[in-house]
Structures are given as structure tokens and as C-alpha cells.
XYZ file of C-alpha atoms in Angstrom:
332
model
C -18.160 -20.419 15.743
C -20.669 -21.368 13.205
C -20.725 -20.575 9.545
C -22.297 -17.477 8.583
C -25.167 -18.114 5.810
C -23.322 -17.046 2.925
C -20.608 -19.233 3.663
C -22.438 -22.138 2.823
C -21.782 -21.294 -0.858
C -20.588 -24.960 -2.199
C -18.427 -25.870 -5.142
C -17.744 -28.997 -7.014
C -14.044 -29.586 -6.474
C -12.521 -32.534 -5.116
C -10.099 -30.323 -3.175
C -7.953 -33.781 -2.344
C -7.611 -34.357 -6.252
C -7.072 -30.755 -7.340
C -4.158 -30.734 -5.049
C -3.200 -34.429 -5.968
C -2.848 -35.404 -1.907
C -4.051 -38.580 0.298
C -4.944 -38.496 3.380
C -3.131 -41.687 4.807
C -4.564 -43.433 8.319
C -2.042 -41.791 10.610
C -2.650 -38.344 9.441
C 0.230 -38.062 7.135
C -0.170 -36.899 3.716
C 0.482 -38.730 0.212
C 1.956 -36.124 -2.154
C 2.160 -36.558 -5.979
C 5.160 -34.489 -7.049
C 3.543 -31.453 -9.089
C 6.567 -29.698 -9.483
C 10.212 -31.318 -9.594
C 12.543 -30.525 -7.050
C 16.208 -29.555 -8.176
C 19.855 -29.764 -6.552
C 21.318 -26.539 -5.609
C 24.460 -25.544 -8.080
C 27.786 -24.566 -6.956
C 28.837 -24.445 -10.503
C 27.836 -21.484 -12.572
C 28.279 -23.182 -15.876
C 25.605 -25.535 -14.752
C 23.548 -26.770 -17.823
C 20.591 -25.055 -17.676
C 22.923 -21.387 -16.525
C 21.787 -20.529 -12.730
C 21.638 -17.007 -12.353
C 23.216 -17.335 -8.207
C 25.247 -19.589 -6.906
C 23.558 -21.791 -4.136
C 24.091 -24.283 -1.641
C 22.124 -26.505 0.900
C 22.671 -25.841 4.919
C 21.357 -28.244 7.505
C 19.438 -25.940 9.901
C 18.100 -28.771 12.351
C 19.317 -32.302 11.857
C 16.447 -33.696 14.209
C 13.690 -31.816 12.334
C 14.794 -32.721 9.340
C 14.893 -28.968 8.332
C 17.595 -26.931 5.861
C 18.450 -23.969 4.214
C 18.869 -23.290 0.682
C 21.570 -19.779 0.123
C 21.642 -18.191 -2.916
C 24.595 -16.027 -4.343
C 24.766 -13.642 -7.075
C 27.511 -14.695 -9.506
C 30.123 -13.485 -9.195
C 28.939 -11.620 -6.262
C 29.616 -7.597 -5.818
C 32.071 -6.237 -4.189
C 30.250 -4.449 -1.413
C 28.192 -7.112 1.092
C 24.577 -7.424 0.466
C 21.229 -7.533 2.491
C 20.062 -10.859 3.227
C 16.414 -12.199 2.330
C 15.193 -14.790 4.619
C 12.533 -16.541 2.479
C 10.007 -18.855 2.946
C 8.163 -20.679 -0.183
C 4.397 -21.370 -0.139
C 2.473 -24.479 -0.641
C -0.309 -23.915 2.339
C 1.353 -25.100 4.522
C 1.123 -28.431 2.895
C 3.171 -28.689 -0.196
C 6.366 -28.368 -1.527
C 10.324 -27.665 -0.451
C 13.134 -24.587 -0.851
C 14.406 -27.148 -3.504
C 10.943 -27.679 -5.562
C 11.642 -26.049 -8.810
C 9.427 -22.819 -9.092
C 10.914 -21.413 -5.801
C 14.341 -22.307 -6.454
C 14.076 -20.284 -9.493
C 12.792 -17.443 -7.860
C 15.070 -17.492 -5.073
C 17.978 -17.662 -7.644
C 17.151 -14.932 -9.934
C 16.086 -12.504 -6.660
C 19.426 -13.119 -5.452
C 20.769 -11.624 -8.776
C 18.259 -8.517 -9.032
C 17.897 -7.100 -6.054
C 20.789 -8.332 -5.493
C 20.986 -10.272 -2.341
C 21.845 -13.293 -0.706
C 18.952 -15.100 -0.243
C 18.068 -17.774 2.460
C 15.188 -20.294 1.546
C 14.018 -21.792 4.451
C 12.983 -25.383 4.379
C 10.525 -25.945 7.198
C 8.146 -28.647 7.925
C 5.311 -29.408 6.618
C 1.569 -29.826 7.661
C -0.321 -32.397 8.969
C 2.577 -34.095 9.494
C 4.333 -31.180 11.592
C 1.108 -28.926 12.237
C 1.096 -25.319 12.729
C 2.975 -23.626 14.923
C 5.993 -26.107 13.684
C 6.865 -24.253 10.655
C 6.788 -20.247 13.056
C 9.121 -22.676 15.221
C 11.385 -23.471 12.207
C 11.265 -19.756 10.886
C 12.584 -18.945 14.682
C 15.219 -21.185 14.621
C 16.367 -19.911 11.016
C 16.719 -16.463 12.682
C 18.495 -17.852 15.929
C 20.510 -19.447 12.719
C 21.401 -16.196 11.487
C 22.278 -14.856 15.017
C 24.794 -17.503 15.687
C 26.185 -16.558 11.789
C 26.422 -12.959 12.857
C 28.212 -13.938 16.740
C 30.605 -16.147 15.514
C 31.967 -14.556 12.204
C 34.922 -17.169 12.540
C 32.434 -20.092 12.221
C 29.902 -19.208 9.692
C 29.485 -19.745 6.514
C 31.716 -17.716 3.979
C 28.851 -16.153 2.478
C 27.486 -14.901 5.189
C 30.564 -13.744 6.493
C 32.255 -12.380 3.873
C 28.803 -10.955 1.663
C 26.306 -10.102 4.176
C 25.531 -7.291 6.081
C 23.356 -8.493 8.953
C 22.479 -5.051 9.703
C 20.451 -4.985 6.355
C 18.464 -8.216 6.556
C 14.117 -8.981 5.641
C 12.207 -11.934 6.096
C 10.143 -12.313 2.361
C 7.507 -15.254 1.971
C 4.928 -16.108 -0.902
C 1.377 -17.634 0.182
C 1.412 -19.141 3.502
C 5.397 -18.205 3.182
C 4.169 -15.098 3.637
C 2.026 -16.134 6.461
C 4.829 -17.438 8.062
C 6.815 -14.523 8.048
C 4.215 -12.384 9.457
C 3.918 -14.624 12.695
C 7.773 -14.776 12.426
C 8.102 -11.347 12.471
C 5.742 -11.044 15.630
C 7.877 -13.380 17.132
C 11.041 -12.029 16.411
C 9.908 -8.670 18.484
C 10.322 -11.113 21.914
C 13.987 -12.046 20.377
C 17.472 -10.436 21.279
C 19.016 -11.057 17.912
C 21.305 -8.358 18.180
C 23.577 -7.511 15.734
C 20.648 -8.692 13.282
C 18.596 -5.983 12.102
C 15.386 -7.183 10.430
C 14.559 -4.089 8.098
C 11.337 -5.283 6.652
C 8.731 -7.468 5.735
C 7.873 -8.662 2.481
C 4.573 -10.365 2.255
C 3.821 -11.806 -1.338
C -0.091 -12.684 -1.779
C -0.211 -13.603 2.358
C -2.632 -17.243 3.041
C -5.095 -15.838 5.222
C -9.097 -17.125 5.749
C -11.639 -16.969 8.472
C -15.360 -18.388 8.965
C -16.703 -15.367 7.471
C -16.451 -15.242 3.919
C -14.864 -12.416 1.889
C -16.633 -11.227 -1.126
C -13.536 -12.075 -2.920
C -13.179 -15.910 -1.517
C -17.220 -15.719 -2.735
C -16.540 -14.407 -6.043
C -13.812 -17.019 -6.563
C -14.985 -19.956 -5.696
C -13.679 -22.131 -8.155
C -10.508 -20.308 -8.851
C -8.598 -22.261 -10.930
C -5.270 -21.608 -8.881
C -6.566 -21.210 -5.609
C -10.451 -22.648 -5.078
C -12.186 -22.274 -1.958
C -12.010 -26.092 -1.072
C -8.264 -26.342 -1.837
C -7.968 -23.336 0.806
C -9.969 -24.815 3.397
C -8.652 -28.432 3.165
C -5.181 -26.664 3.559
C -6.272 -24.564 7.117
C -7.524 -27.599 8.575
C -4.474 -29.725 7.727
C -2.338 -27.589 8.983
C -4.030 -25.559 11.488
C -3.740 -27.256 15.637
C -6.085 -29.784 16.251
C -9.669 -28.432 16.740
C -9.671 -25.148 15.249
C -11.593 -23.696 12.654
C -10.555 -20.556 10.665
C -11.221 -18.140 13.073
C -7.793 -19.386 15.147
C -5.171 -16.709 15.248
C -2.763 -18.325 12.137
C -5.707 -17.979 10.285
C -7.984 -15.240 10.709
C -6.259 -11.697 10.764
C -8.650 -9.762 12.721
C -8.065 -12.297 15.641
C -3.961 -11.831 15.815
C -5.080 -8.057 16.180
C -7.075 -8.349 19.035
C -4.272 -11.416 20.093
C -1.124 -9.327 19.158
C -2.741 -5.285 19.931
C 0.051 -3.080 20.068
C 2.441 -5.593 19.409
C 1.991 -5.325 15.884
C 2.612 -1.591 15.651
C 6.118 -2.684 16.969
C 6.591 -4.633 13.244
C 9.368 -2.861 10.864
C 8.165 -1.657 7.320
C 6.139 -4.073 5.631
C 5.215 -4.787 1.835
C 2.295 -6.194 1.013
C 0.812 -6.976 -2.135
C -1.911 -9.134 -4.020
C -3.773 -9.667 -7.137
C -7.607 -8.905 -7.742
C -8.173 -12.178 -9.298
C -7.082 -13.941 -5.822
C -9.548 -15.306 -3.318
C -7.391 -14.143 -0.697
C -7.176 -10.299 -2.011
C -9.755 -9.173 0.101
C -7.872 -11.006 3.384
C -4.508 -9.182 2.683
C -6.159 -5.325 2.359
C -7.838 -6.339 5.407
C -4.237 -7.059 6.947
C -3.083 -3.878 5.372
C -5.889 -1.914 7.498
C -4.905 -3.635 10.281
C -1.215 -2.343 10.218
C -1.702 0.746 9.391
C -3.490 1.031 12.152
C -1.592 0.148 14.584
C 0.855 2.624 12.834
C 3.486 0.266 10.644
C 4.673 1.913 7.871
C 2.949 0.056 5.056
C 4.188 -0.671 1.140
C 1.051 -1.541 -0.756
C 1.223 -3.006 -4.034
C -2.704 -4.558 -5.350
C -3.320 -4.820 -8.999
C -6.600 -5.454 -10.510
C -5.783 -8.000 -12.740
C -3.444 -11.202 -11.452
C -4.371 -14.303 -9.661
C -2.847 -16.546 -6.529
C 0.629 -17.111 -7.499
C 0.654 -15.341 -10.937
C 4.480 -14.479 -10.717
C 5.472 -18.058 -11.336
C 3.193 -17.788 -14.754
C 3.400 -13.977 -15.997
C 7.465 -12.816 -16.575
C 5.695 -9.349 -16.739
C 4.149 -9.589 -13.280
C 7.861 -11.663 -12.419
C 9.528 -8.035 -13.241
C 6.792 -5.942 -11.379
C 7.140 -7.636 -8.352
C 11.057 -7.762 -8.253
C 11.019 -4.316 -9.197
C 8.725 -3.211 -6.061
C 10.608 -5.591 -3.750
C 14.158 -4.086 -4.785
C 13.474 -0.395 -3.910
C 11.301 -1.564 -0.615
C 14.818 -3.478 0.236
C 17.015 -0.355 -1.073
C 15.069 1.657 1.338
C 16.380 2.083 4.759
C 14.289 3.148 7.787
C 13.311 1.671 11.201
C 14.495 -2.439 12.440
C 13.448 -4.610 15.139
């Protein structure tokens, strides 16, 4: 497809220095660490304090992929509903263990509270799209196998979770991910699993056609234009432009149809200051008409990621998260 004429709109940034990558001869990626990664902590008088507990779980050896569980401390006596999570970083960027979401995941495991699983899945253009919906699939197979053979999973799981109460949760193209994960998940038996929602924090989504909001935001200083598109086309399969189904939401409805009416309750939220706001009502739309039960959470102010920054948006988000979890309805 060819670009409409108000897509043409340029801007100024380097998107390969504003996200501090190189594009190296075989297609991998040179990353300069951003944002530190940290160890998980088993000890809860860990210098700084952790709120949770957590601990690193190889998912696939081959793939090089993990997960990161998080436990409140000391953990309540009644078991908890798991959060499957997946951290953002289009695609591109960072791991369960890079600072920011580590620190999330530890202090949602306290408030909601839950045991939370970070999924560390594999990155773009190294491993492009679908590799990390593959990953995601494999952490719920993961948590199938947990729930099947109570004698050989991890204590946590067995002895805190209630698999009968779990949601898959991502931020950015996290959130992306667990959208196409939760699609997937409709074609999976993962019986006794019961995914009870989905959570999807400021969702990555783009097309050819520009939104008024990507427009209006051009140079965001969080989330600019060029950064976005340099991110699709790292990750996205060979050949595609934004208009390909991970991308563009309109296309996974006609892709998807009914499928996606079959999706459990899902939150969805976003920030007017966001290039990507107009994207996520968009999805909203979409869902609600194909009849999913829809959380909607968009404030005017807030930009792309503005939880990690604002303590005040931190709380508003955790607070709208904890009653969508606390609130029981319809599974996969």
C-alpha cells in the first residue's frame, strides 16, 4: 500500500540515535544499555527493600527465553491470581530483568496482590515477529504443565496460585503481545487454566494511515513517529509495511472476525499525550464490537509510558488494574 498524503509529514529525529541502537551487517541490533538490568531477590532484606519476592525460571533453554515470578512478601494466606506479563520495548528493547519493569512487576505483585510472571521473550530483528506470540504461547503451555503436574511445579505456583484466576497484562508492544496471545490462546486446550482477562497498558499499534494523534505528535519526546516506525519494521516479517496484521488493528479484525468476540474481558487504557492514543480507542471500537466486554481507562493528560515517570499515574493505573482483576466474569 502506498502512503497516504498526510503521512508524508517528516521529522528531524535520528530515530537510530534517539533509541541509542545499530544496525549491525547481519541484521542484528547494537543496544546501548538505557536502563540497568537487576538480579531477581530471594531475600527480602535485600538492600534496596523489594516489595515481592522473585526468582528467574528457564522457560526455553534453546531460545534462550525465561521467566521472572514475583511474590508478595510474606505472601497471604489464601492463593492468588496470576499475572502473566510481558514488558515493552517495541519489540526491540529491553528484558523482564531491565530495571523499570522489574520494579513494576514487584510492587504489582504486592498491590493487587498477585503472583506475577514476567515473560522474557525474544527480541526483534534478531527473532522477528511472530517469535515473541510464539514465546508468549509457550509461557502459557508453561503454565499448563504447572497446573497438570502440581507435584512438579514450582512451589509458588503450586502452593499460591489459583490457575482458575489467571490474566495475561503487557505495557507497549507487551501489550501487543498479549492481545495476539490472547487470540491465540482461544485455539489452546489449557484446561484447568482459566485466562480471566486482558490487561492492555498503552497497546503498540500503527498502520500506513496516519492517526491525527501519531500527526499531532510527531516529535514526542517519549515516543516520536520515527522511533515507532523504525521499531515496526525491525520487528515486523520481512516485507511488510504497517498495514500487516501485528500492526494495523483494523486488519486483525477483518483477519480474526468473530474470533475476537470470543476474547475474555479486556482493559484497555492510554494517555492523550501518546501517539498511539488514537490506535488503542480504535482497538476499543473494534472489541466492543464484536461484543467483548471492554474496561476503558483514557486520560487526557499522560504520555507513552508515563507510569514509569508519574507515582500518581503509578497509583491510578494499579488501582484500575486491581478491581478489573478482583472482578470475576467470563474465561477462555
Amino acid at each position: 500500500m502506498t502512503e497516504s498524503p498526510t503521512s508524508k509529514q517528516t521529522s528531524p529525529i535520528d530515530p537510530y540515535k534517539f533509541l541509542k541502537i545499530k544496525l549491525n551487517p547481519d541484521g542484528s541490533l547494537t543496544r546501548t544499555p538505557i536502563i540497568p538490568t537487576v538480579p531477581p531477590s530471594l531475600n527480602p532484606t535485600t538492600s534496596p527493600p523489594q516489595p515481592s519476592l522473585s526468582k528467574d525460571i528457564t522457560l526455553n533453554p534453546a531460545a534462550k527465553t525465561s521467566i521472572r515470578l514475583y511474590i508478595p512478601h510474606p505472601p497471604p494466606h489464601s492463593k492468588l491470581p496470576l499475572v502473566l506479563y510481558f514488558h515493552g520495548g517495541g519489540f526491540i528493547l529491553y528484558q523482564s530483568s531491565s530495571l523499570i519493569f522489574h520494579q513494576s512487576c514487584s510492587e504489582l505483585a504486592v498491590q493487587i496482590p498477585a503472583v506475577v510472571a514476567s515473560v522474557d521473550y525474544r527480541l526483534s530483528p534478531e527473532h522477528r515477529l511472530p517469535a515473541a506470540y510464539d514465546d508468549a504461547v509457550e509461557s502459557l503451555l508453561w503454565l499448563k504443565s504447572q497446573a497438570r503436574n502440581p507435584n512438579e511445579s514450582d512451589p509458588w505456583i503450586n502452593h499460591h496460585v489459583d490457575l482458575n484466576n489467571c490474566f495475561l497484562m503487557g505495557n507497549s508492544a507487551g501489550a501487543n503481545i498479549t492481545y495476539f496471545a490472547g487470540l491465540r490462546a482461544l485455539d489452546l486446550d489449557l484446561s484447568p487454566v482459566k485466562i480471566r482477562g486482558l490487561i492492555l497498558n498503552s497497546i503498540f499499534f500503527s498502520g500506513i494511515q496516519r492517526t491525527e494523534s501519531e500527526l499531532r505528535l510527531i516529535n514526542d519526546r517519549m515516543l516520536p513517529l520515527p522511533a515507532g516506525d523504525l521499531m515496526w519494521s525491525l520487528s515486523l516479517p520481512e516485507g511488510s509495511d504497517r498495514d500487516h496484521v501485528y500492526c494495523n488493528p483494523t486488519v486483525a479484525d477483518r483477519l480474526y472476525g468473530e474470533k475476537i468476540g470470543r476474547l475474555p474481558r479486556c482493559f484497555v487504557n492510554g494517555y492523550g499525550g501518546d501517539p498511539l492514543v488514537d490506535k488503542q480507542k480504535e482497538l476499543v471500537k473494534i472489541l466492543k464490537a464484536r461484543g467483548v466486554h471492554v474496561v476503558e481507562w483514557f486520560c487526557e493528560d499522560g504520555f507513552h509510558a508515563v507510569e514509569f515517570f508519574d507515582r500518581f499515574k503509578a497509583r491510578d493505573l494499579v488501582d484500575h488494574v486491581r478491581k478489573f482483576v478482583a472482578t470475576r466474569q467470563c474465561s477462555l
